[in-house]
mmCIF file of C-alpha atoms and ligand atoms in Angstrom:
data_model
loop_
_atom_site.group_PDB
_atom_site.id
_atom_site.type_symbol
_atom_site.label_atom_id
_atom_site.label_comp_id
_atom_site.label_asym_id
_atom_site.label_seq_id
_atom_site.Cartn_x
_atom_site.Cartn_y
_atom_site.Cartn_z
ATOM 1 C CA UNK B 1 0.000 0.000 0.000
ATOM 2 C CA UNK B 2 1.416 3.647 -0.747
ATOM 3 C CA UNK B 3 0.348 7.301 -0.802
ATOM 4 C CA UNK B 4 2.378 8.943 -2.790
ATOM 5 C CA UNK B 5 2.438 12.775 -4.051
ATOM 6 C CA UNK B 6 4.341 13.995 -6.631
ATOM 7 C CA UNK B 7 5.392 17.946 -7.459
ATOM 8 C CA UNK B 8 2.528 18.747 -5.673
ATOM 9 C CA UNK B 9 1.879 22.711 -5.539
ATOM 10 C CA UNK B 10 -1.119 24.924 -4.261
ATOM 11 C CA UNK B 11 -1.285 28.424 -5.036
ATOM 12 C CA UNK B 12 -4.261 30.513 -3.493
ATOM 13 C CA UNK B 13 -4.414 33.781 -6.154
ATOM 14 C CA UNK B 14 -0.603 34.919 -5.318
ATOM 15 C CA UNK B 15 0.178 32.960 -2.146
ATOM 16 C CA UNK B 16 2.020 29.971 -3.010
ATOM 17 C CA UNK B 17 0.947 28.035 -0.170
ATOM 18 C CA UNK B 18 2.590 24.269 -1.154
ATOM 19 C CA UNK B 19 5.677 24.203 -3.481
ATOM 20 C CA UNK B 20 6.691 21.349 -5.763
ATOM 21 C CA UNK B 21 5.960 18.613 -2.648
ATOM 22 C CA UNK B 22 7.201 14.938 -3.221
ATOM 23 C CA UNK B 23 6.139 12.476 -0.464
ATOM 24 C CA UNK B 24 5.922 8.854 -0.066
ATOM 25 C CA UNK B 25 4.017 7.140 2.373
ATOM 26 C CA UNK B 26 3.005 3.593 3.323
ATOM 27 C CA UNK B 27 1.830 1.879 6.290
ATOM 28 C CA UNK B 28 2.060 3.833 9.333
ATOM 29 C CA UNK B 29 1.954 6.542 11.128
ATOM 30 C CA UNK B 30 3.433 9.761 9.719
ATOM 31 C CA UNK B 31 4.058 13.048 11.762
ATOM 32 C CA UNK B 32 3.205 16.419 9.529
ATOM 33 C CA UNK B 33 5.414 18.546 11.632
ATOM 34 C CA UNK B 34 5.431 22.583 11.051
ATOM 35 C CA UNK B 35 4.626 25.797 12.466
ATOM 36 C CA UNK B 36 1.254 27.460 12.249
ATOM 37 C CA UNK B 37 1.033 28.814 7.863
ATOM 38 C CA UNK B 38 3.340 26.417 6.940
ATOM 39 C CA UNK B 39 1.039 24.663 4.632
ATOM 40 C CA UNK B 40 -0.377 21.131 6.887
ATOM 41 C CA UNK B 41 -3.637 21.839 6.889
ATOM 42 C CA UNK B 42 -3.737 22.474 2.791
ATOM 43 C CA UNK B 43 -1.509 19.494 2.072
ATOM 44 C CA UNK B 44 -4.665 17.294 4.363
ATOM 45 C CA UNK B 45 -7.100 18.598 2.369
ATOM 46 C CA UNK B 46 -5.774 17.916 -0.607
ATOM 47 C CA UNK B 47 -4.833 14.459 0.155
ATOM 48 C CA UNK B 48 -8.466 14.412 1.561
ATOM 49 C CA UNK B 49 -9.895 15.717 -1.695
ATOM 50 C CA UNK B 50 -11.771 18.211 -0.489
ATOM 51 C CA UNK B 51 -9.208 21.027 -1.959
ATOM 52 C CA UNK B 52 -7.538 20.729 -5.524
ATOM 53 C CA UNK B 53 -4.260 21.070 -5.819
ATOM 54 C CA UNK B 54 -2.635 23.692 -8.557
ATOM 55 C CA UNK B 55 -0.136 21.255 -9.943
ATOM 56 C CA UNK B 56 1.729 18.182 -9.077
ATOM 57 C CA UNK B 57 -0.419 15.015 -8.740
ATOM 58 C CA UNK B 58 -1.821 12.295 -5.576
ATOM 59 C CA UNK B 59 -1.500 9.105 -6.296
ATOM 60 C CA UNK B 60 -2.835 5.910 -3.975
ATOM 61 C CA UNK B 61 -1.490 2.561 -5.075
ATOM 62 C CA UNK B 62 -0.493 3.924 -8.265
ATOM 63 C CA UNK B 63 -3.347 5.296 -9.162
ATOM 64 C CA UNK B 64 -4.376 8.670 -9.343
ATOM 65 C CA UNK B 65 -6.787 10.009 -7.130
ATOM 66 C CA UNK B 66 -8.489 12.384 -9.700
ATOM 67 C CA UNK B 67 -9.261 9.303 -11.702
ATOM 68 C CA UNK B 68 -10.732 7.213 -8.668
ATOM 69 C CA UNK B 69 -13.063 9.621 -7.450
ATOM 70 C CA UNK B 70 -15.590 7.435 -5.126
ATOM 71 C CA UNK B 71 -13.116 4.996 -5.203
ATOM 72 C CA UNK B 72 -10.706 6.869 -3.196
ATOM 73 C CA UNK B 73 -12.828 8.343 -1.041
ATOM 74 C CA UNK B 74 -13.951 4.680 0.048
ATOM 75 C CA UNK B 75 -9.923 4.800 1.372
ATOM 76 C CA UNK B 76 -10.127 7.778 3.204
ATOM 77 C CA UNK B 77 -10.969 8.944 6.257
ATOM 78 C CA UNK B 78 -10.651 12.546 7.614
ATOM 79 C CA UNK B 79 -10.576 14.482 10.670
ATOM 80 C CA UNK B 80 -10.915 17.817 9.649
ATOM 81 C CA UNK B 81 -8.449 20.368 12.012
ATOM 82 C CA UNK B 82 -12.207 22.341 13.022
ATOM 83 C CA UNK B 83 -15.022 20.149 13.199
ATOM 84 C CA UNK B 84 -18.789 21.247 13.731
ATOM 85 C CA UNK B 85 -20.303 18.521 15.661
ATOM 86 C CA UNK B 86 -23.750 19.071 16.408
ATOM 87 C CA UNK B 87 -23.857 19.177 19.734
ATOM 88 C CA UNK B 88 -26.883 17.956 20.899
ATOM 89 C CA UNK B 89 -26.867 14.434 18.925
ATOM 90 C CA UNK B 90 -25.275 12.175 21.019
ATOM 91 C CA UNK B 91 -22.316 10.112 19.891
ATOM 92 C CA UNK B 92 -24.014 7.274 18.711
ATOM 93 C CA UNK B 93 -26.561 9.207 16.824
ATOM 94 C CA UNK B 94 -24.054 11.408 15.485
ATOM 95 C CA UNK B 95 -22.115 8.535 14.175
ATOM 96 C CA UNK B 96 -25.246 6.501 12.792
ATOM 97 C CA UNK B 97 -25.591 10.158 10.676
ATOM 98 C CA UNK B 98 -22.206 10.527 9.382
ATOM 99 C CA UNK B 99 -22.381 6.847 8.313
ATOM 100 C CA UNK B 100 -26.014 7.618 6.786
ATOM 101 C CA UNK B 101 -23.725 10.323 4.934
ATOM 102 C CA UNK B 102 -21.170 8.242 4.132
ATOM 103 C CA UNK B 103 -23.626 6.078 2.149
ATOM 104 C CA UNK B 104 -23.442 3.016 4.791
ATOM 105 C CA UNK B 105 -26.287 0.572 4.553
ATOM 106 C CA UNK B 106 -28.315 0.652 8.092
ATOM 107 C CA UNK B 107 -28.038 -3.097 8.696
ATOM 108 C CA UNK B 108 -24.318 -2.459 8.146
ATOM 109 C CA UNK B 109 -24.607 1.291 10.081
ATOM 110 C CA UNK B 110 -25.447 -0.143 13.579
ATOM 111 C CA UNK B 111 -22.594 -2.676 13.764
ATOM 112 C CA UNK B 112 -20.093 -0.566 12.171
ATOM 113 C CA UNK B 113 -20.941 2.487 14.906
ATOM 114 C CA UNK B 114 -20.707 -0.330 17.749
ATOM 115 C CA UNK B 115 -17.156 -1.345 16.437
ATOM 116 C CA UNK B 116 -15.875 2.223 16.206
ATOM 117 C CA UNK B 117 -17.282 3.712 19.707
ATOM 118 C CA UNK B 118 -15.219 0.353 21.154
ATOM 119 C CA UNK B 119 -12.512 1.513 19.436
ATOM 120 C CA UNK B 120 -12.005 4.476 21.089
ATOM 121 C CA UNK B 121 -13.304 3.492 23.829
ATOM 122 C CA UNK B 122 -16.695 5.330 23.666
ATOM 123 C CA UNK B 123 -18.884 2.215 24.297
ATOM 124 C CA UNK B 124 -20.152 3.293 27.653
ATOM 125 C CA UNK B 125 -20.409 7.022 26.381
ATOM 126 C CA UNK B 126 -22.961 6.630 23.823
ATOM 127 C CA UNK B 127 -25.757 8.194 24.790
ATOM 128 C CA UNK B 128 -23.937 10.920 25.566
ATOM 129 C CA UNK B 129 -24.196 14.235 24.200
ATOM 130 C CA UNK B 130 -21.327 14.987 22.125
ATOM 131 C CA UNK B 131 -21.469 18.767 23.366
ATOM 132 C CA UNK B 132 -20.662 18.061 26.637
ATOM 133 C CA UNK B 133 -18.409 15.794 25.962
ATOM 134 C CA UNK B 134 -14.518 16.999 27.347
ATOM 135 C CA UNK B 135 -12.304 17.812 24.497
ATOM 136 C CA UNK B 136 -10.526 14.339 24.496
ATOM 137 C CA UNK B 137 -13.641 12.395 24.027
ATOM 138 C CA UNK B 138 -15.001 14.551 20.960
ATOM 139 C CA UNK B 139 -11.603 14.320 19.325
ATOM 140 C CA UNK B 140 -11.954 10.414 19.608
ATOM 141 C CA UNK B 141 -15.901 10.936 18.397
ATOM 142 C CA UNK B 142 -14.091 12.407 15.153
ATOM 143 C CA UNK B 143 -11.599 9.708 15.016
ATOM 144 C CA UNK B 144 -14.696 7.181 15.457
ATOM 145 C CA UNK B 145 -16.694 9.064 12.433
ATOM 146 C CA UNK B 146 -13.502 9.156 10.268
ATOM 147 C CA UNK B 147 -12.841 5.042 10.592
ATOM 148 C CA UNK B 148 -16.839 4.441 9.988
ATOM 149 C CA UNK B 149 -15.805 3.104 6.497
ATOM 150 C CA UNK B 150 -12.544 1.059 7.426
ATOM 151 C CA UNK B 151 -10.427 3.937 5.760
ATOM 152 C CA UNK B 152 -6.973 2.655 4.148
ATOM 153 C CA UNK B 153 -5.714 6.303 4.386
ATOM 154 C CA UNK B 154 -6.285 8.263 7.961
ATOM 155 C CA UNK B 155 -5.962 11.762 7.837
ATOM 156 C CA UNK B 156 -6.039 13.727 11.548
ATOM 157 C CA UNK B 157 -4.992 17.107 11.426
ATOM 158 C CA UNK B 158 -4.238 18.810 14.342
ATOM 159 C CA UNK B 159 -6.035 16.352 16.641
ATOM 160 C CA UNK B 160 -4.070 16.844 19.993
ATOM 161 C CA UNK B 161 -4.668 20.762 20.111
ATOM 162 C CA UNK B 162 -6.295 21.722 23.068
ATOM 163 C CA UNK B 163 -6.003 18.825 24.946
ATOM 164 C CA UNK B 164 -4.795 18.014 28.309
ATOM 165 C CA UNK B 165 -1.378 15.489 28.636
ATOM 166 C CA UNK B 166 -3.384 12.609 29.878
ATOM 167 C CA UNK B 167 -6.143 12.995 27.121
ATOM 168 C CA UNK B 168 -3.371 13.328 24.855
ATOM 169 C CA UNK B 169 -1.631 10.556 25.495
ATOM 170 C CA UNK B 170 -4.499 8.282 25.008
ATOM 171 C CA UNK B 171 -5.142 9.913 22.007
ATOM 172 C CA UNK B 172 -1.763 8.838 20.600
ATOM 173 C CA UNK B 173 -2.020 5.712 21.784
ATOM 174 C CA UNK B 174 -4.963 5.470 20.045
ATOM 175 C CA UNK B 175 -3.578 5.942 16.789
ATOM 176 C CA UNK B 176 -0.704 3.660 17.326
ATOM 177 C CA UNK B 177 -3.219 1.201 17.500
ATOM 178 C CA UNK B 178 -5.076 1.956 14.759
ATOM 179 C CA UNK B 179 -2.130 2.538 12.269
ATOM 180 C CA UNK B 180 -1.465 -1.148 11.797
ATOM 181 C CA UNK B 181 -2.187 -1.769 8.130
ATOM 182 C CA UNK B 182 -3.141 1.912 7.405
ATOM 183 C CA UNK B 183 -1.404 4.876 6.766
ATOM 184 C CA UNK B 184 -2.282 7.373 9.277
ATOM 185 C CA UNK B 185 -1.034 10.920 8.485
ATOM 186 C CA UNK B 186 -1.213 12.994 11.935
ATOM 187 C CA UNK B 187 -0.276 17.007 11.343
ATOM 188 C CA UNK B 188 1.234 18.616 14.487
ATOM 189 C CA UNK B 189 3.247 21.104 15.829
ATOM 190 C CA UNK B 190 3.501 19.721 19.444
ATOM 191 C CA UNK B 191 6.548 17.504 18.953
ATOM 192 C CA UNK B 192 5.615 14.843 21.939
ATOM 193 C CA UNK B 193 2.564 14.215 19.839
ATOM 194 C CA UNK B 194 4.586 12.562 17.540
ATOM 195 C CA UNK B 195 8.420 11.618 18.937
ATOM 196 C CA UNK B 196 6.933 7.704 20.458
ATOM 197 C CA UNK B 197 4.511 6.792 17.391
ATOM 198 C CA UNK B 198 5.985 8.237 13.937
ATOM 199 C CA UNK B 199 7.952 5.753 11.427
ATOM 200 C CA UNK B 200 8.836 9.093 9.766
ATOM 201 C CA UNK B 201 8.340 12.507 10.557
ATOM 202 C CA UNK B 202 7.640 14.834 7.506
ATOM 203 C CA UNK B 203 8.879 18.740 8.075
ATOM 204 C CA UNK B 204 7.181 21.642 6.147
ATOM 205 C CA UNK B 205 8.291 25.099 6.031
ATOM 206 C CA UNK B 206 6.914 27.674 3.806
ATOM 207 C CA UNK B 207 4.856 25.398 1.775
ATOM 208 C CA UNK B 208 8.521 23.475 1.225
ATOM 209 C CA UNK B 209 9.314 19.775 2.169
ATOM 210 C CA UNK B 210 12.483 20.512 4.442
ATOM 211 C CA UNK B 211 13.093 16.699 5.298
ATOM 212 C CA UNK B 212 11.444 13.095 5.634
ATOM 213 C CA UNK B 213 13.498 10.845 7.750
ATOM 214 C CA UNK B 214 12.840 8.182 11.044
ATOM 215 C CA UNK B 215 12.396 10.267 14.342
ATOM 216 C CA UNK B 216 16.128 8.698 15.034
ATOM 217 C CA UNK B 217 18.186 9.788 11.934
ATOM 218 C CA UNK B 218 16.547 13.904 12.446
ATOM 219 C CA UNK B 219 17.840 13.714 15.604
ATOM 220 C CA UNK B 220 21.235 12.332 14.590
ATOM 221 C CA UNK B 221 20.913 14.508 12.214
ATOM 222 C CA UNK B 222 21.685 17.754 14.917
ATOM 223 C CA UNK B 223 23.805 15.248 17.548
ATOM 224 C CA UNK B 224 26.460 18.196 17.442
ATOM 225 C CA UNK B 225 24.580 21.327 17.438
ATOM 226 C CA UNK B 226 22.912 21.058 21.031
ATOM 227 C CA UNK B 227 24.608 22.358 23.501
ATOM 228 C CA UNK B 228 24.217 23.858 27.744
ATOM 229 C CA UNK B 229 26.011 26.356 29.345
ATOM 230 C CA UNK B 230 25.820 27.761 32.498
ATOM 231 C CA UNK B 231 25.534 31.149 32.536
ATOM 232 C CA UNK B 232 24.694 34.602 35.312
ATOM 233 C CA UNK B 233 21.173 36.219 34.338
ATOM 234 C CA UNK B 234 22.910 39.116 32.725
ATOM 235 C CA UNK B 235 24.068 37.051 29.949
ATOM 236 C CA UNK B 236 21.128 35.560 28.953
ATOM 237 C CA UNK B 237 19.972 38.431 26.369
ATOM 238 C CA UNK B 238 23.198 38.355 24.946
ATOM 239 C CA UNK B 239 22.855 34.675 24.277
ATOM 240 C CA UNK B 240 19.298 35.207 23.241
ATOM 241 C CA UNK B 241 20.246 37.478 20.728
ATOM 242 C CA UNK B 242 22.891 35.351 18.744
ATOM 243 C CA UNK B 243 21.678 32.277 19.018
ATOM 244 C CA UNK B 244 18.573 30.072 19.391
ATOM 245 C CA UNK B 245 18.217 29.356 22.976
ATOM 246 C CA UNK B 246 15.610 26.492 23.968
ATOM 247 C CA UNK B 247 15.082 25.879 27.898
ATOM 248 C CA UNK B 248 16.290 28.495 30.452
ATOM 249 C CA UNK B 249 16.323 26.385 33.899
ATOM 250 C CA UNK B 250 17.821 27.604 36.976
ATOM 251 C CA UNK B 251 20.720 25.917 38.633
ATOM 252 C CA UNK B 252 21.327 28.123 41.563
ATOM 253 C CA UNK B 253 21.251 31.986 42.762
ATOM 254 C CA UNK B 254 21.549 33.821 39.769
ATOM 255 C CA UNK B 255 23.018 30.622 37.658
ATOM 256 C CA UNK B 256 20.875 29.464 34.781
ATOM 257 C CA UNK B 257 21.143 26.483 32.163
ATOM 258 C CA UNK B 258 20.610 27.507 28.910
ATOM 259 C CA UNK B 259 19.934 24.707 26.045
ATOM 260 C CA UNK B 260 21.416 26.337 22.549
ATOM 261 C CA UNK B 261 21.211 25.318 19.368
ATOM 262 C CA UNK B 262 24.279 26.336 17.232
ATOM 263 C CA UNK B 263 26.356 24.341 14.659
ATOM 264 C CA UNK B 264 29.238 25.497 16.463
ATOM 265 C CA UNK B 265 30.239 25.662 20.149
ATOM 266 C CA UNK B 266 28.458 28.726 21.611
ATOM 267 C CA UNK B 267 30.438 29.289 24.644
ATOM 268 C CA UNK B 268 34.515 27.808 25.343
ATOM 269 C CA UNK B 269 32.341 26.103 28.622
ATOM 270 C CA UNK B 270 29.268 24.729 26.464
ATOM 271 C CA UNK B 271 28.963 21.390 26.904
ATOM 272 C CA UNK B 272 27.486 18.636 24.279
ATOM 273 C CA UNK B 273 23.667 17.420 24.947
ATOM 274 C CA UNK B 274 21.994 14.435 23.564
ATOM 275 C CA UNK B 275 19.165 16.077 21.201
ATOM 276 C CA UNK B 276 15.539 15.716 21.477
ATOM 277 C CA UNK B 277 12.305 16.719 19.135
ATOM 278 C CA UNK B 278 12.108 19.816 20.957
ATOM 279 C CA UNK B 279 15.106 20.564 19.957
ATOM 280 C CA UNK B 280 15.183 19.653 16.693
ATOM 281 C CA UNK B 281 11.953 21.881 16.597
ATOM 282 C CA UNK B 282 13.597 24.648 16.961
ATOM 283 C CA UNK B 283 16.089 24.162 15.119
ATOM 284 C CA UNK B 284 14.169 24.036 12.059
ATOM 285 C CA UNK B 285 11.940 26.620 13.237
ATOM 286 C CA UNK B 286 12.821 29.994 15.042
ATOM 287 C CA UNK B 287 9.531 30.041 16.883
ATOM 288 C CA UNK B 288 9.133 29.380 20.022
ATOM 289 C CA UNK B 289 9.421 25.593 21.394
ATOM 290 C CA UNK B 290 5.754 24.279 21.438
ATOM 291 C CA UNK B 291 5.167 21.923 24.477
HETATM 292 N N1 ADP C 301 -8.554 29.174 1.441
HETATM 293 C C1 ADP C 301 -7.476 29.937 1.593
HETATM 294 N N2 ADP C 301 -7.363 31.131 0.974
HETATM 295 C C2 ADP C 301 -6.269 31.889 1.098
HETATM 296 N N3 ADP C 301 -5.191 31.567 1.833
HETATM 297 C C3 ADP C 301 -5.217 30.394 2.482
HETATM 298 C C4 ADP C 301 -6.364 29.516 2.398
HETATM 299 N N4 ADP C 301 -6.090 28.413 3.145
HETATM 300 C C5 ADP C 301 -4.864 28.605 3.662
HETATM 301 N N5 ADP C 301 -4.337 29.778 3.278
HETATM 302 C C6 ADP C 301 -3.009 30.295 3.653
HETATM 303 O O1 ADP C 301 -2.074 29.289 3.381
HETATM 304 C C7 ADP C 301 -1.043 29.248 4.368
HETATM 305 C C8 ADP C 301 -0.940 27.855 4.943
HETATM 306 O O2 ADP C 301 -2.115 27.580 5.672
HETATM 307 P P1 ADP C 301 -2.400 26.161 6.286
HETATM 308 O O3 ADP C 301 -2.352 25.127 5.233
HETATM 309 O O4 ADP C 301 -3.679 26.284 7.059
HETATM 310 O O5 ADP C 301 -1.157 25.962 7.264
HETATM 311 P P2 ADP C 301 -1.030 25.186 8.647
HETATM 312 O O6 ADP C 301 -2.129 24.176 8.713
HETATM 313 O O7 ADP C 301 0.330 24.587 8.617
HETATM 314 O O8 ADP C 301 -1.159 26.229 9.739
HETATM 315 C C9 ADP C 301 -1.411 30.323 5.378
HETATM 316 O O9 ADP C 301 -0.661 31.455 5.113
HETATM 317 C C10 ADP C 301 -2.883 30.558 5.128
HETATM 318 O O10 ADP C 301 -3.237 31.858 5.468
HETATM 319 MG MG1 MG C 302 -3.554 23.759 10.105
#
């Protein structure tokens, strides 16, 4: 099985919002990693096919998308980055609608919601209405609508915002589970959401495909460019200003840590530090470190 995009370009009027993208993906869970504009949210609607693109082509299993039509939207399933649930269905009824949408047979309709609400653990929830449902459990309602038709292709954009760690977790764990024999493409810029369940992380900037590469080889990738130094509080803005400086922790009266990124030694008494995603987020990014 394979997703694959070639040259793949979306302009809106001037804006050139994706430029000349060329993925690959197969079974597995991918992390979309970029800051906010850099293009994640286009790229999963056009792999969605909800958006056209302005050049470049999709193709799943070798064949293009464009020519599938139903076809490939039988392999998809979506979880849109804002979703509009109506609030006072509850989750099973909402469900048994999106698969009346989805052109499900009933007979079929009422198993296939039972399956999914297990799935995510919603079983005991389903007479619940999804409105007052905490943030967690209506972003495993949309993963629950999005698998309703056994989806080859699992597109989440942006699922984790707004939730707390512990919902979060679960939510990842989640998808783990659910990424065995599918391709599940999971956009983020919270780099925990992804460090423990991508096979590859994918890194946009500007609309650009800046690298695709195992979790392991990005992060050998900067081995020698993270560094700490201890240094008084007066120095900090000094460090601030030429390089990018992660974590600021405080060792002692008026000693702090600083975590730098710089391809060469920042300080004579920096020392080396094994990287991490966070790290390797900013690196890539000048932004602020997400958490
Ligand atoms: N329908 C649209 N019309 C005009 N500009 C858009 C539209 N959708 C997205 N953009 C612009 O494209 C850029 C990338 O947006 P988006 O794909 O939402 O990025 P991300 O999801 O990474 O935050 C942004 O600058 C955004 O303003
Ligand atoms: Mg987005």
């Amino acid at each position: 099985m394979n997703l694959t995009i070639k040259n793949l370009s979306k302009s809106f009027g001037e804006k050139k919002v994706l430029d000349d993208v060329s993925i690959e993906f197969s079974a597995g869970v991918y992390g979309i990693l970029g800051a906010n504009g850099s293009g994640k949210t286009t790229l999963m609607r056009i792999l969605a096919s909800v958006l056209k693109p302005s050049g470049g082509q999709v193709y799943f299993n070798n064949q293009d998308i464009v020519g599938m039509d139903e076809a490939y939207r039988d392999v998809i399933g979506y979880l849109p980055q804002h979703v509009g649930f109506y609030k006072n269905f509850t989750a099973e009824k909402f469900l048994l609608y999106i698969a009346a949408l989805k052109g499900l047979p009933k007979e079929q309709a009422k198993g296939k919601v039972d399956e999914v609400l297990e799935l995510v653990g919603l079983s005991s929830e389903r007479k619940g209405k999804v409105g007052r449902f905490s943030g967690g459990m209506k972003q495993r309602v949309g993963i629950a609508q999005a698998l309703l038709n056994d989806p080859k292709v699992l597109i989440v954009d942006e699922p984790t915002a707004g939730l707390d760690p512990k919902e979060r977790i679960r939510f990842r764990n989640l998808l783990a589970k659910i990424a065995i024999n599918r391709i599940v493409l999971l956009s983020t810029h919270i780099v925990s959401d992804i460090e423990f369940i991508a096979r590859e992380v994918v890194i946009l900037k500007d609309g650009r495909l800046l690298r695709k590469d195992s979790p392991q080889d990005l992060l050998d990738g900067i081995a020698d460019k993270v560094w700490s130094v201890k240094v008084a509080e007066s120095e900090i803005p000094s460090f601030q200003a030429k390089f990018k400086v992660g974590n600021i922790g405080r060792v002692g009266d008026g000693v702090f840590d600083l975590r730098i990124l710089s391809d060469s030694k920042p300080h004579p008494a920096a020392v080396n530090e094994a990287p991490n995603l966070e790290d390797l987020y900013l690196y890539y990014f000048d932004e602020e470190v997400a958490s």
